[in-house]
Tab-separated table of C-alpha atoms and ligand atoms in Angstrom:
chain	number	residue	atom	x	y	z
L	1	MET	CA	17.766	-33.348	-2.054
L	2	GLU	CA	15.701	-31.871	-4.483
L	3	LEU	CA	16.575	-27.917	-5.080
L	4	CYS	CA	12.895	-25.420	-4.271
L	5	SER	CA	12.037	-24.719	-8.689
L	6	CYS	CA	11.424	-21.594	-7.422
L	7	GLY	CA	15.226	-20.181	-7.666
L	8	SER	CA	15.842	-19.336	-4.010
L	9	GLY	CA	18.959	-21.999	-4.222
L	10	LEU	CA	16.555	-24.007	-0.914
L	11	PRO	CA	15.681	-27.623	-0.352
L	12	TYR	CA	12.231	-27.909	-1.840
L	13	GLU	CA	11.489	-28.566	2.177
L	14	ASN	CA	12.417	-25.177	3.284
L	15	CYS	CA	10.444	-23.810	0.443
L	16	HIS	CA	7.890	-24.456	-1.449
L	17	LYS	CA	7.039	-27.110	-0.633
L	18	ASN	CA	4.253	-26.479	2.402
L	19	ALA	CA	2.313	-23.633	0.563
L	20	GLU	CA	2.561	-26.376	-2.778
L	21	GLU	CA	0.852	-28.448	-0.330
L	22	LEU	CA	-2.359	-25.867	1.486
L	23	ILE	CA	-3.057	-25.411	-2.025
L	24	LYS	CA	-3.709	-28.345	-2.989
L	25	LYS	CA	-5.350	-28.603	0.356
L	26	TYR	CA	-7.680	-25.659	-0.133
L	27	LYS	CA	-8.346	-26.161	-4.047
L	28	ALA	CA	-9.714	-29.704	-2.531
L	29	GLN	CA	-11.754	-27.090	-0.467
L	30	ARG	CA	-12.967	-25.333	-3.693
L	31	GLN	CA	-11.604	-22.747	-2.233
L	32	GLN	CA	-10.119	-19.548	-4.283
L	33	THR	CA	-5.794	-20.217	-3.741
L	34	PRO	CA	-3.036	-17.878	-5.083
L	35	THR	CA	-1.188	-19.251	-7.229
L	36	LEU	CA	2.646	-19.994	-6.573
L	37	LYS	CA	4.544	-17.200	-7.576
L	38	MET	CA	2.155	-15.220	-4.846
L	39	ILE	CA	3.943	-16.839	-2.294
L	40	LYS	CA	7.732	-15.804	-2.025
L	41	ASN	CA	10.565	-17.697	-0.476
L	42	PRO	CA	12.150	-16.793	2.425
L	43	VAL	CA	15.216	-15.063	0.645
L	44	GLN	CA	12.589	-12.778	-1.435
L	45	ILE	CA	10.979	-11.937	2.358
L	46	GLU	CA	13.851	-10.816	3.678
L	47	GLY	CA	14.680	-8.498	0.755
L	48	ILE	CA	11.079	-7.293	0.728
L	49	ARG	CA	11.439	-6.618	4.444
L	50	GLU	CA	14.874	-4.684	3.857
L	51	ALA	CA	13.182	-2.387	1.131
L	52	GLY	CA	9.834	-2.242	3.202
L	53	ARG	CA	12.248	-0.383	6.068
L	54	ILE	CA	14.064	1.657	4.271
L	55	ASN	CA	11.193	2.870	2.840
L	56	SER	CA	10.235	4.007	6.344
L	57	LEU	CA	12.837	5.823	6.617
L	58	VAL	CA	12.304	7.782	3.378
L	59	LEU	CA	8.837	8.326	4.657
L	60	ASP	CA	10.556	9.409	8.454
L	61	ALA	CA	12.692	11.954	6.209
L	62	VAL	CA	8.920	13.365	5.039
L	63	SER	CA	7.866	13.623	8.374
L	64	LYS	CA	10.360	15.654	9.196
L	65	MET	CA	10.695	18.477	7.102
L	66	ILE	CA	7.042	18.935	6.291
L	67	ARG	CA	5.154	21.970	6.875
L	68	GLU	CA	3.649	25.225	5.476
L	69	GLY	CA	4.886	26.893	2.511
L	70	ILE	CA	7.151	24.076	1.288
L	71	THR	CA	6.165	23.084	-2.412
L	72	THR	CA	5.350	19.287	-3.400
L	73	GLU	CA	8.892	19.166	-6.027
L	74	ASP	CA	10.436	20.070	-1.528
L	75	ILE	CA	9.231	16.927	-0.717
L	76	ASN	CA	10.064	15.114	-4.484
L	77	ARG	CA	13.538	16.492	-3.457
L	78	VAL	CA	13.793	14.483	-0.471
L	79	VAL	CA	12.324	11.786	-0.883
L	80	ASP	CA	14.544	11.271	-4.426
L	81	SER	CA	17.564	12.130	-2.184
L	82	GLU	CA	16.956	10.539	1.100
L	83	THR	CA	15.971	7.451	-1.132
L	84	ARG	CA	19.083	7.135	-2.955
L	85	LYS	CA	21.409	7.987	0.237
L	86	LEU	CA	19.992	5.541	1.925
L	87	GLY	CA	20.791	2.850	-1.429
L	88	GLY	CA	17.379	2.564	-2.686
L	89	ILE	CA	16.034	3.979	-6.256
L	90	PRO	CA	12.873	5.632	-6.262
L	91	ALA	CA	10.350	3.222	-8.102
L	92	PRO	CA	7.101	6.095	-9.059
L	93	LEU	CA	10.441	8.195	-11.701
L	94	ASN	CA	9.367	7.059	-15.026
L	95	TYR	CA	6.921	3.909	-14.105
L	96	GLU	CA	4.669	4.043	-17.356
L	97	GLY	CA	5.455	7.843	-17.291
L	98	PHE	CA	5.085	8.978	-13.715
L	99	PRO	CA	7.574	12.086	-13.392
L	100	LYS	CA	8.504	12.052	-10.300
L	101	SER	CA	9.727	9.897	-7.234
L	102	VAL	CA	6.861	10.002	-5.337
L	103	CYS	CA	2.953	10.116	-5.151
L	104	VAL	CA	2.460	13.171	-2.811
L	105	SER	CA	-2.174	13.994	-3.188
L	106	ILE	CA	-3.900	16.673	-1.435
L	107	ASN	CA	-7.043	17.450	0.408
L	108	SER	CA	-9.834	15.885	-2.269
L	109	GLN	CA	-7.163	13.913	-4.595
L	110	VAL	CA	-6.894	10.535	-3.442
L	111	CYS	CA	-3.811	9.284	-5.599
L	112	HIS	CA	-1.057	9.436	-7.937
L	113	GLY	CA	-0.474	13.315	-6.731
L	114	ILE	CA	2.257	14.484	-9.066
L	115	PRO	CA	4.651	17.074	-7.284
L	116	ASP	CA	4.864	20.662	-8.804
L	117	ASN	CA	7.460	23.687	-7.708
L	118	HIS	CA	3.765	26.033	-7.959
L	119	THR	CA	2.044	23.603	-5.040
L	120	TYR	CA	2.406	24.776	-1.828
L	121	LEU	CA	1.454	23.660	1.509
L	122	LYS	CA	-1.344	25.367	3.715
L	123	LYS	CA	-3.075	25.796	6.565
L	124	GLY	CA	-5.762	22.825	6.895
L	125	ASP	CA	-3.620	20.533	4.128
L	126	ILE	CA	-4.304	16.920	4.323
L	127	VAL	CA	-1.186	15.107	2.751
L	128	ASN	CA	-1.130	11.493	1.406
L	129	VAL	CA	2.447	11.126	0.876
L	130	ASP	CA	3.463	7.663	-1.126
L	131	CYS	CA	6.706	5.985	-1.660
L	132	THR	CA	7.420	3.437	-3.417
L	133	THR	CA	11.050	1.855	-2.938
L	134	ILE	CA	13.681	-0.626	-4.516
L	135	VAL	CA	15.948	-1.659	-2.301
L	136	ASN	CA	19.004	-4.427	-4.307
L	137	GLY	CA	15.456	-5.632	-6.769
L	138	TYR	CA	12.734	-5.792	-4.061
L	139	PHE	CA	9.728	-3.221	-3.482
L	140	GLY	CA	8.514	-1.730	-0.032
L	141	ASP	CA	5.490	0.249	-0.977
L	142	ALA	CA	3.886	2.614	1.634
L	143	SER	CA	2.395	5.303	2.363
L	144	ARG	CA	1.557	8.148	5.237
L	145	MET	CA	-1.011	10.954	6.183
L	146	PHE	CA	0.172	14.204	7.304
L	147	THR	CA	-1.240	17.869	8.088
L	148	ILE	CA	-0.548	20.822	7.943
L	149	GLY	CA	-0.858	23.084	10.709
L	150	GLU	CA	-4.800	22.931	12.103
L	151	ILE	CA	-7.833	20.917	10.159
L	152	THR	CA	-11.414	20.644	10.776
L	153	PRO	CA	-12.916	18.294	13.026
L	154	GLN	CA	-14.098	16.466	9.561
L	155	ALA	CA	-10.160	15.897	8.352
L	156	ASP	CA	-9.420	14.291	11.761
L	157	ARG	CA	-11.810	12.043	11.674
L	158	LEU	CA	-11.102	10.992	7.852
L	159	ILE	CA	-8.000	10.539	8.803
L	160	LYS	CA	-8.248	8.621	11.882
L	161	VAL	CA	-10.990	6.080	10.507
L	162	THR	CA	-8.640	5.907	7.230
L	163	ARG	CA	-6.130	4.329	10.189
L	164	GLU	CA	-7.977	2.577	12.072
L	165	SER	CA	-9.287	0.710	8.659
L	166	ILE	CA	-6.087	-0.643	8.064
L	167	ALA	CA	-5.015	-1.013	11.456
L	168	LEU	CA	-8.735	-3.045	11.665
L	169	ALA	CA	-7.508	-5.452	8.888
L	170	ILE	CA	-4.058	-5.944	9.584
L	171	SER	CA	-5.477	-7.186	13.148
L	172	LYS	CA	-8.337	-9.689	11.546
L	173	ILE	CA	-5.760	-11.185	8.638
L	174	GLY	CA	-3.748	-13.826	8.965
L	175	PRO	CA	-3.329	-17.754	7.265
L	176	GLY	CA	-6.338	-19.009	5.901
L	177	ALA	CA	-8.062	-15.724	6.057
L	178	HIS	CA	-9.866	-14.343	2.740
L	179	LEU	CA	-9.385	-11.394	0.661
L	180	GLY	CA	-12.736	-10.135	1.140
L	181	ASP	CA	-12.386	-9.720	4.792
L	182	ILE	CA	-9.972	-7.111	4.262
L	183	GLY	CA	-12.294	-4.549	2.234
L	184	PHE	CA	-15.338	-5.961	4.257
L	185	TYR	CA	-13.666	-4.695	7.272
L	186	ILE	CA	-12.266	-1.542	5.856
L	187	ASN	CA	-15.451	-0.424	4.103
L	188	ARG	CA	-18.099	-1.359	7.081
L	189	LEU	CA	-15.780	0.625	9.904
L	190	ALA	CA	-16.068	3.496	7.317
L	191	VAL	CA	-19.195	3.626	6.340
L	192	LYS	CA	-20.090	3.548	9.611
L	193	ASN	CA	-18.334	6.656	9.761
L	194	GLY	CA	-20.296	7.930	7.024
L	195	PHE	CA	-17.162	7.984	4.871
L	196	SER	CA	-17.180	6.278	1.668
L	197	VAL	CA	-14.290	3.850	-0.002
L	198	VAL	CA	-13.315	4.049	-3.430
L	199	ARG	CA	-13.210	1.111	-5.718
L	200	GLU	CA	-11.245	1.754	-9.248
L	201	VAL	CA	-7.469	1.199	-6.860
L	202	GLY	CA	-6.877	-0.843	-4.454
L	203	GLY	CA	-3.870	-2.447	-2.823
L	204	HIS	CA	-1.398	-5.183	-4.766
L	205	GLY	CA	0.661	-8.041	-4.706
L	206	VAL	CA	4.158	-6.391	-4.368
L	207	GLY	CA	7.733	-7.194	-3.565
L	208	LEU	CA	9.577	-8.644	-7.541
L	209	ALA	CA	7.197	-5.409	-8.709
L	210	MET	CA	5.588	-2.412	-7.692
L	211	HIS	CA	2.382	-4.014	-8.832
L	212	GLU	CA	1.907	-7.859	-9.211
L	213	ASP	CA	-1.411	-10.186	-8.379
L	214	PRO	CA	-3.236	-9.931	-6.503
L	215	PHE	CA	-5.726	-6.903	-6.974
L	216	VAL	CA	-6.770	-5.902	-3.220
L	217	ALA	CA	-9.884	-4.400	-3.185
L	218	HIS	CA	-10.966	-2.217	-0.143
L	219	VAL	CA	-14.536	-3.338	-0.400
L	220	GLY	CA	-15.824	-6.879	0.167
L	221	ASP	CA	-17.476	-9.517	1.788
L	222	LEU	CA	-16.639	-11.534	4.880
L	223	GLY	CA	-15.145	-15.389	3.576
L	224	ARG	CA	-14.967	-14.814	0.162
L	225	GLY	CA	-12.111	-14.191	-2.741
L	226	MET	CA	-8.560	-15.602	-2.472
L	227	VAL	CA	-7.776	-17.348	0.380
L	228	LEU	CA	-4.489	-16.010	2.383
L	229	LEU	CA	-1.164	-18.250	2.531
L	230	PRO	CA	2.028	-17.953	4.735
L	231	GLY	CA	4.592	-16.142	1.837
L	232	MET	CA	2.025	-14.345	0.102
L	233	VAL	CA	3.164	-10.380	0.520
L	234	PHE	CA	0.981	-7.211	-0.446
L	235	THR	CA	-0.538	-3.823	0.513
L	236	ILE	CA	-3.127	-2.756	1.692
L	237	GLU	CA	-3.929	1.131	0.611
L	238	PRO	CA	-7.529	2.578	1.651
L	239	MET	CA	-9.352	5.357	0.012
L	240	ILE	CA	-12.028	7.084	2.068
L	241	ASN	CA	-13.677	9.909	1.069
L	242	ALA	CA	-15.143	12.037	3.357
L	243	GLY	CA	-18.343	12.323	0.532
L	244	LYS	CA	-19.318	9.885	-1.959
L	245	ARG	CA	-17.294	7.011	-3.238
L	246	GLY	CA	-17.222	7.887	-6.880
L	247	VAL	CA	-13.555	9.821	-8.362
L	248	PHE	CA	-12.558	10.983	-11.305
L	249	VAL	CA	-8.774	11.040	-14.060
L	250	ASP	CA	-7.269	14.592	-13.678
L	251	ALA	CA	-7.606	14.929	-18.130
L	252	ALA	CA	-4.176	17.307	-17.747
L	253	ASN	CA	-1.864	15.171	-16.549
L	254	GLY	CA	-3.595	11.719	-17.247
L	255	TRP	CA	-2.171	10.154	-13.449
L	256	THR	CA	-3.577	11.797	-10.564
L	257	ILE	CA	-7.377	10.694	-9.291
L	258	TYR	CA	-10.113	13.370	-7.284
L	259	THR	CA	-12.924	12.439	-5.439
L	260	ALA	CA	-15.815	13.484	-8.244
L	261	ASP	CA	-17.852	15.972	-5.135
L	262	GLY	CA	-14.336	17.171	-4.639
L	263	SER	CA	-14.457	16.117	-0.508
L	264	LEU	CA	-11.598	14.754	1.489
L	265	SER	CA	-9.766	11.962	0.942
L	266	ALA	CA	-7.533	10.001	3.022
L	267	GLN	CA	-5.304	7.229	2.244
L	268	GLU	CA	-2.786	4.977	4.561
L	269	GLU	CA	-0.534	2.298	3.270
L	270	SER	CA	1.458	-0.993	4.360
L	271	THR	CA	2.748	-3.454	2.878
L	272	VAL	CA	2.198	-7.036	4.591
L	273	LEU	CA	3.267	-10.124	4.480
L	274	ILE	CA	1.475	-12.691	5.632
L	275	THR	CA	3.082	-15.547	8.089
L	276	GLU	CA	2.718	-19.326	9.534
L	277	THR	CA	0.895	-17.781	12.210
L	278	GLY	CA	-0.653	-13.776	11.411
L	279	VAL	CA	0.825	-11.212	9.454
L	280	GLU	CA	3.921	-9.128	9.528
L	281	ILE	CA	4.264	-5.438	8.283
L	282	LEU	CA	7.197	-4.946	6.285
L	283	SER	CA	6.738	-1.300	5.732
L	284	LYS	CA	8.231	-0.508	9.452
J	1	LIG	N1	2.202	3.655	-4.671
J	1	LIG	C1	1.467	3.451	-5.078
J	1	LIG	C2	1.075	2.339	-5.003
J	1	LIG	O1	0.552	2.292	-4.100
J	1	LIG	C3	2.014	3.255	-6.760
J	1	LIG	C4	2.751	4.868	-7.564
J	1	LIG	S1	1.908	5.154	-8.741
J	1	LIG	C5	3.427	5.608	-9.950
J	1	LIG	O2	0.580	1.294	-5.416
J	1	LIG	F1	3.131	5.649	-10.536
J	1	LIG	F2	3.026	6.938	-9.267
J	1	LIG	F3	4.198	5.760	-9.017
J	2	LIG	CO1	1.920	3.270	-2.607
J	3	LIG	CO1	0.562	0.786	-3.365
């Protein structure tokens, strides 16, 4: 019996054989294909599923404590302690110099907001909390929007459209779909609602590291880009601005991204697995 060269310890037939044949088939059709490394083996998928589950429990803990009057550092403290209590490690901490265990991005902050002890949540704020958790060496990555007190009708619509856009993209993909489909459906819905999609940051392969190939754009063309194959694990994490799509990076901390026009921005993130028959959300 031939063992798979990926190191899973599984017979090749039960591991990457199918993927290798599919890659050959799509290459013959001149399609862009994933590399074999982008196809996770069953052992890795189980590990990433568990990391995604723990990561969601951490976000659940945030949902229970987030309220007006706390600081973003309070959120950081809960994420850090809850993650470790559940047997995980918060991946953002010290990642390329990132100083905290979670990203908390408020209002016109698009992403990569850094928690601190002087930013208080106030009525009307819309807040993205983005957690990445390492469990037994595997990574899960997801984010959710939270609202503080009553928010404006525009903010409410922005959050709803952002959630709808990711759900729509997930409902449209599966094996044989294309990476461009994701961005196509997300962008079309955002634009239809008078909003715009950030291009400078995107989703990414995930699982054995926080950021892997491929880059997952949130604008795209239907039927274009890399074909999606079973075993691929990546995030979809649209950042949608109420105003124009332009952004800038905070010069003082080198991390936090803001909308250039000061408009609100919302984001939702899921980790997904392409299966033999469709797609599974691993960050539930
Ligand atoms: N969780 C973010 C993502 O969705 C990445 C965080 S970068 C860090 O890709 F530096 F803040 F960790
Ligand atoms: Co994330
Ligand atoms: Co991500």
